[in-house]
Short mmCIF file of the C-alpha atoms (twelve columns), coordinates in Angstrom:
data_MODEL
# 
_entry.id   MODEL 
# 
loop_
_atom_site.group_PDB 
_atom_site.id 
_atom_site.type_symbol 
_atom_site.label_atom_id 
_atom_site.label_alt_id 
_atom_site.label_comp_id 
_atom_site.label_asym_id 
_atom_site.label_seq_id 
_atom_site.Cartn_x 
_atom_site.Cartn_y 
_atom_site.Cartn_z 
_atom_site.pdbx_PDB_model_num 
ATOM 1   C CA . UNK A 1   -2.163  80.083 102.284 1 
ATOM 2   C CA . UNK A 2   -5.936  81.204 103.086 1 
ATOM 3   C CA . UNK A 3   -7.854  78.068 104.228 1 
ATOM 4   C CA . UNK A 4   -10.759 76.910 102.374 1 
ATOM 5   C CA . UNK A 5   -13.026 77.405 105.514 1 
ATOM 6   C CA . UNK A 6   -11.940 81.267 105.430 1 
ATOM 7   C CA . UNK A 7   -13.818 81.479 102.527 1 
ATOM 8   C CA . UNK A 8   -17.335 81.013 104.128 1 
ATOM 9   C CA . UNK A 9   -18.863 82.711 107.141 1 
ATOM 10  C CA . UNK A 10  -22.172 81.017 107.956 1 
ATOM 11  C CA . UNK A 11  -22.817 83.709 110.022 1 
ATOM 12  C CA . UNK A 12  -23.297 85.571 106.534 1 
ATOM 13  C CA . UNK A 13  -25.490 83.576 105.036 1 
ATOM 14  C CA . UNK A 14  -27.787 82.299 107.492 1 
ATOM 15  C CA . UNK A 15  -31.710 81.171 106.192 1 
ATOM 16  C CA . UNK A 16  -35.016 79.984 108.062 1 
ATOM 17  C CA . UNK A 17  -36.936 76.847 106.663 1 
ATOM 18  C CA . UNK A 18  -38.845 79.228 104.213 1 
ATOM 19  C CA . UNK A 19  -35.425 81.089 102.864 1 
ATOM 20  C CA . UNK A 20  -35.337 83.751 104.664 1 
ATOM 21  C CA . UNK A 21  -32.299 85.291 105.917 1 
ATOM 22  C CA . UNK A 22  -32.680 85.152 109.636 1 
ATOM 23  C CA . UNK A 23  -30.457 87.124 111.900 1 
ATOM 24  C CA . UNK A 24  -27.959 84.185 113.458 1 
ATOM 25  C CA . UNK A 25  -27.710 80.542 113.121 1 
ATOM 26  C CA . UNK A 26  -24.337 78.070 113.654 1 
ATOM 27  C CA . UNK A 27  -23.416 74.562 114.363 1 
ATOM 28  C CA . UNK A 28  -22.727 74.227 118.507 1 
ATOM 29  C CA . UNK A 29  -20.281 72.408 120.078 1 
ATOM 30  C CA . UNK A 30  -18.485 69.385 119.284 1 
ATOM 31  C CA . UNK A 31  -20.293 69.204 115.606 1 
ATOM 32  C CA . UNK A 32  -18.880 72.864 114.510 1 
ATOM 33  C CA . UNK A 33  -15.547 71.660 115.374 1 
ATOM 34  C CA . UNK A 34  -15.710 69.107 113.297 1 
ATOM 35  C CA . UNK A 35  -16.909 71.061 110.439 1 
ATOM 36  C CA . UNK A 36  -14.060 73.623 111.165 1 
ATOM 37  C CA . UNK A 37  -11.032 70.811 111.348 1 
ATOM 38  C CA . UNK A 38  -12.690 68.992 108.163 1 
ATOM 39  C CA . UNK A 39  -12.470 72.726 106.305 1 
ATOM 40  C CA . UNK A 40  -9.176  73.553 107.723 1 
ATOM 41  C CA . UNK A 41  -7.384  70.999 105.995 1 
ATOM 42  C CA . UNK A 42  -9.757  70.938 102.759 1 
ATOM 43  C CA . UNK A 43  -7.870  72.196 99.501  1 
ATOM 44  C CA . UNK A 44  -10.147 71.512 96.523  1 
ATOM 45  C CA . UNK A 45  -9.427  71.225 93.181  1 
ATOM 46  C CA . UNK A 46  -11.038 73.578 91.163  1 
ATOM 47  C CA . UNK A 47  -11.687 73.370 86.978  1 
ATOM 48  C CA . UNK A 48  -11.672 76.117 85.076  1 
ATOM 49  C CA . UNK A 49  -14.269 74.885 82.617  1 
ATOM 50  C CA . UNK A 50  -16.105 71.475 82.331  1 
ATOM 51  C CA . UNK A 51  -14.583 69.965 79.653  1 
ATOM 52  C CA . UNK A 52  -11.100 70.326 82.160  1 
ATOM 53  C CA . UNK A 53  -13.470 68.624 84.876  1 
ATOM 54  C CA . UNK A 54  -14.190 66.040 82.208  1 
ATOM 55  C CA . UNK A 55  -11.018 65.138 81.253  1 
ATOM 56  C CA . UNK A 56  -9.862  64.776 84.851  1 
ATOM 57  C CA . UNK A 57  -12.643 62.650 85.644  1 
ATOM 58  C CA . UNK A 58  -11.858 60.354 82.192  1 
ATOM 59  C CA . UNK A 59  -7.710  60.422 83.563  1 
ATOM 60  C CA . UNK A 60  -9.107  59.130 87.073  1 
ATOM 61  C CA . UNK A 61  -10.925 56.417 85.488  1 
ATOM 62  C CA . UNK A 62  -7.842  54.536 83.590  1 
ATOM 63  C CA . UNK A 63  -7.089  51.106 85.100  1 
ATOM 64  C CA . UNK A 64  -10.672 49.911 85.162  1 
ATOM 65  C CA . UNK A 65  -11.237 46.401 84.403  1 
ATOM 66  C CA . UNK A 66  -13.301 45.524 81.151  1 
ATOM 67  C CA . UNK A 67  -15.471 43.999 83.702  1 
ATOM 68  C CA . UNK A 68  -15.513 47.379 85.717  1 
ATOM 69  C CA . UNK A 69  -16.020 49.612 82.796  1 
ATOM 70  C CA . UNK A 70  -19.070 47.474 81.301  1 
ATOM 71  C CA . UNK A 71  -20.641 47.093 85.000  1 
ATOM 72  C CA . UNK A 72  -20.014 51.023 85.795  1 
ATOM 73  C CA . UNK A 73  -21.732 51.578 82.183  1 
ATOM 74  C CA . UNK A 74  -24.925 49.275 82.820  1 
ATOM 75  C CA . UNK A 75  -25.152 50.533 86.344  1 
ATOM 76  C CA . UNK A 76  -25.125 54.316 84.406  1 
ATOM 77  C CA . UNK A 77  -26.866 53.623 81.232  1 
ATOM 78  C CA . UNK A 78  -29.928 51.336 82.514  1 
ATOM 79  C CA . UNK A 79  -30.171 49.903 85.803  1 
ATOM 80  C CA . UNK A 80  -29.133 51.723 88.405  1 
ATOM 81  C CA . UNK A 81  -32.452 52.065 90.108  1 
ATOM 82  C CA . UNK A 82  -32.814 48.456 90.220  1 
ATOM 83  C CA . UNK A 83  -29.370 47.890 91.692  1 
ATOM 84  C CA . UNK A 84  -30.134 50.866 94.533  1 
ATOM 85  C CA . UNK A 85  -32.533 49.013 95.290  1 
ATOM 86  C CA . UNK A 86  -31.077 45.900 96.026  1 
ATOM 87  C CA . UNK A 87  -28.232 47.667 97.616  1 
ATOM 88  C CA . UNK A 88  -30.640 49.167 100.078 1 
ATOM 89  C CA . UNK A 89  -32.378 45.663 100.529 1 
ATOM 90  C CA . UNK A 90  -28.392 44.606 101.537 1 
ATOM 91  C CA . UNK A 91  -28.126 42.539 98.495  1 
ATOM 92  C CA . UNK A 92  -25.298 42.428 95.928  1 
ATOM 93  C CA . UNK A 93  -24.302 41.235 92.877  1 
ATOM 94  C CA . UNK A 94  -21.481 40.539 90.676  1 
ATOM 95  C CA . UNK A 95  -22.515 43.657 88.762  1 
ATOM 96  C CA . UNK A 96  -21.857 45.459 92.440  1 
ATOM 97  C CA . UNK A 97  -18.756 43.575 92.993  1 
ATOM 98  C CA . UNK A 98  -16.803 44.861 89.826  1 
ATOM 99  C CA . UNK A 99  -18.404 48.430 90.801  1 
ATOM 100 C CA . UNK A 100 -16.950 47.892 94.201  1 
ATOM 101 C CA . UNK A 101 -13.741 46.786 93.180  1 
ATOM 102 C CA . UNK A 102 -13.042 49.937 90.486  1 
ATOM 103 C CA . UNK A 103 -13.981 52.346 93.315  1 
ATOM 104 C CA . UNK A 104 -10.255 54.099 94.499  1 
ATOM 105 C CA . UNK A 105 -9.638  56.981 96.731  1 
ATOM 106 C CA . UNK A 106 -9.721  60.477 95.312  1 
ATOM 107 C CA . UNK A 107 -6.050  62.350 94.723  1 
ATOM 108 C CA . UNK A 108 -7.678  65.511 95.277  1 
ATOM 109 C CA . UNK A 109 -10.412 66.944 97.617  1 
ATOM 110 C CA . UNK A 110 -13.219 67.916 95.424  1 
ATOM 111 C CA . UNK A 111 -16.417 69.833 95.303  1 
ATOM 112 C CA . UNK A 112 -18.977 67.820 94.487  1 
ATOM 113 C CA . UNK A 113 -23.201 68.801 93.322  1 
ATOM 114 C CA . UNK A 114 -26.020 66.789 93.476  1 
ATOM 115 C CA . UNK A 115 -29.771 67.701 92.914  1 
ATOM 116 C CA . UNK A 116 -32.165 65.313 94.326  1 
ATOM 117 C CA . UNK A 117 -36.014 65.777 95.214  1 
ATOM 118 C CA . UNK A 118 -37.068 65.927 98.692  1 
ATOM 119 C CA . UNK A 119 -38.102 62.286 99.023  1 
ATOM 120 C CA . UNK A 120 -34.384 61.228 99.184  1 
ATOM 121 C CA . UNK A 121 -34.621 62.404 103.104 1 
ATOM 122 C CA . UNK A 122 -37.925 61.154 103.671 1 
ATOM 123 C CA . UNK A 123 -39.578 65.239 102.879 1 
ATOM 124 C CA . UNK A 124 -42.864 65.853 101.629 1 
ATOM 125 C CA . UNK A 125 -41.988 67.191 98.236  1 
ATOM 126 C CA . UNK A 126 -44.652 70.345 99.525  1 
ATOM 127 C CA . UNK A 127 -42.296 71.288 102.045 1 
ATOM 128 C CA . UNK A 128 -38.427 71.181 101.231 1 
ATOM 129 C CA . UNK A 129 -37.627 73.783 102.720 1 
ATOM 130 C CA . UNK A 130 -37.740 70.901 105.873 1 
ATOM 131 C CA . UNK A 131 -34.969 70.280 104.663 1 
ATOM 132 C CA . UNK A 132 -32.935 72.809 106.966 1 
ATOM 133 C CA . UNK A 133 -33.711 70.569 109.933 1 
ATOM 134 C CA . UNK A 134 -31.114 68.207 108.816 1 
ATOM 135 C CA . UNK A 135 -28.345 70.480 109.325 1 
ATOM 136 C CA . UNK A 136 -25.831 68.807 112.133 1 
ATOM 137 C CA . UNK A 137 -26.809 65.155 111.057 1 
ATOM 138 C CA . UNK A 138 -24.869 62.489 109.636 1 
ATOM 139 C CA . UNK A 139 -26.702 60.399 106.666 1 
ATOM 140 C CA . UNK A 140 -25.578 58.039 104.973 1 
ATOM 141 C CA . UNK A 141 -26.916 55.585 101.955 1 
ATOM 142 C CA . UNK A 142 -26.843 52.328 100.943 1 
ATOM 143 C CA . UNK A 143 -26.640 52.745 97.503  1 
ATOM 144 C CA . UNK A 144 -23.837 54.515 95.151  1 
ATOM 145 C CA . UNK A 145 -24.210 58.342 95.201  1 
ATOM 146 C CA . UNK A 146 -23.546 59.775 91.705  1 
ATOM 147 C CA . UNK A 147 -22.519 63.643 91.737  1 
ATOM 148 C CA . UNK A 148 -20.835 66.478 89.311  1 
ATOM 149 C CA . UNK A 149 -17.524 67.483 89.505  1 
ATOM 150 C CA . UNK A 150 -18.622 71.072 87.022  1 
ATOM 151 C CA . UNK A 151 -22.252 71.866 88.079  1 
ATOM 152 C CA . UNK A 152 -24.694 68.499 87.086  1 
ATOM 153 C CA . UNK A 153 -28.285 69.122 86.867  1 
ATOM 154 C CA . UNK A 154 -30.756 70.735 89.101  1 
ATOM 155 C CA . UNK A 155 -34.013 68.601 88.775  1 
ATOM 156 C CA . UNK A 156 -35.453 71.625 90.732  1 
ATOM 157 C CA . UNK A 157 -35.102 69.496 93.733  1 
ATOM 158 C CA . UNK A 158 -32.572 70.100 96.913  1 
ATOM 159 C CA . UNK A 159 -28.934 70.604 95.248  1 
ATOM 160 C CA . UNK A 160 -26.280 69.696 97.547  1 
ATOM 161 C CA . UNK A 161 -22.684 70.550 97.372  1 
ATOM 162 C CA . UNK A 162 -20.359 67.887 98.551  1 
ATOM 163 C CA . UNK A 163 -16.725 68.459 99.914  1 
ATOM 164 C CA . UNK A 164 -15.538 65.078 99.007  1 
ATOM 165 C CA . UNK A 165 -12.045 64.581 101.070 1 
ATOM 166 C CA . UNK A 166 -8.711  63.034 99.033  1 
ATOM 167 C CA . UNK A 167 -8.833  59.408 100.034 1 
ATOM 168 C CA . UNK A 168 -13.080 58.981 99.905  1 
ATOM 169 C CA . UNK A 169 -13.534 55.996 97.588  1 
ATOM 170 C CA . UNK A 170 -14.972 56.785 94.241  1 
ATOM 171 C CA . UNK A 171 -15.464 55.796 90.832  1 
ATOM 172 C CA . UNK A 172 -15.566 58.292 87.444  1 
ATOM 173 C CA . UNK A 173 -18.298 56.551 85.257  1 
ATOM 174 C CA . UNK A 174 -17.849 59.264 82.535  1 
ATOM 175 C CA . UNK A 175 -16.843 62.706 82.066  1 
ATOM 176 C CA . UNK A 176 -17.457 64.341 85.014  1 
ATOM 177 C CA . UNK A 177 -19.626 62.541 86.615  1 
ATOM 178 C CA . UNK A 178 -18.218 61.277 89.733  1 
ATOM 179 C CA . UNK A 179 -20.424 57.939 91.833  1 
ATOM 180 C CA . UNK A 180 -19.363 58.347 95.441  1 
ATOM 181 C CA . UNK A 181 -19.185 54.346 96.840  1 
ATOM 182 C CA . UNK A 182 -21.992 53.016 98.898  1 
ATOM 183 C CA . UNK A 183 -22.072 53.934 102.825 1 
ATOM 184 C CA . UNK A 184 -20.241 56.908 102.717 1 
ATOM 185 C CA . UNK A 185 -21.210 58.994 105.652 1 
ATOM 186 C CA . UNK A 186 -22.110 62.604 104.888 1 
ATOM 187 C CA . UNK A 187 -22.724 65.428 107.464 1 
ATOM 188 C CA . UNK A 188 -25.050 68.058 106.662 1 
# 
């Protein structure tokens, strides 16, 4: 079976800070080996359409709690910037709680998108293309991270494609929208 890291050679596809295709660029050492034995054993699920993705993400979602499902649907619906922003401040809630307690490891690796402006890593929205110097680093937030199992949105921001591993804790809020649980650690 051809490896998911087979796929892509970075060696291809490699861009300055202004988009350029520049003539080599790759991860060194001990970091590029742990982006190889992380793709290695990756197999993601793939959808053939979103309303497939959907329906996965609504079968992964059965078993919530009615507390779960109306805390996961107020977190979604209206205040998830305020609770971010608690989370961030180290605070929780009950509302947090029941969104902590729904979250369950994925069955399946998954490829997950996200569009976000610059200002989520601290860029000056003038200069995303900054956004290359990140490459090698581990971030991580203290607040949910919600993502798209079939595409999302691009708010014309940074759009980042997330190899979510079976087993990372997770919630399905609706459709195919997939919320990531807080302090996951994500190497760029």
């Amino acid at each position: 079976m051809a490896r998911f890291s087979d796929a892509w050679n970075e060696l291809l596809h490699p861009r300055d800070r202004l988009g350029r295709f520049r003539s080599k660029w790759s991860l060194k050492g001990a970091r590029k080996e742990q982006v190889d034995a992380i793709l290695d054993r990756f197999e993601p699920r793939s959808f053939s359409d979103p309303n497939r993705a959907a329906r996965y993400g609504i079968d992964e979602s059965a078993g919530q709690t009615p507390l779960q499902k109306r805390s996961i649907r107020d977190y979604i619906t209206r205040n998830f910037r305020a609770i971010d922003a608690e989370l961030a401040q180290g605070k929780t809630s009950p509302e947090t709680d029941a969104i902590d307690s729904a979250m369950k490891p994925l069955r399946d690796d998954l490829i997950l998108t996200r569009s976000l402006g610059p200002e989520a890593f601290g860029l000056n929205p003038n200069d995303v293309q900054a956004v290359e110097e990140l490459t090698g680093t581990r971030i991580a937030s203290d607040a949910y991270t919600p993502a798209w199992l079939a595409g999302g949105t691009n708010n014309g921001g940074i759009v980042m494609h997330i190899l979510a591993p079976k087993g990372t804790p997770a919630i399905f809020p609706g459709g195919a929208e997939v919320t990531i649980a807080r302090g996951q650690p994500f190497d760029v």
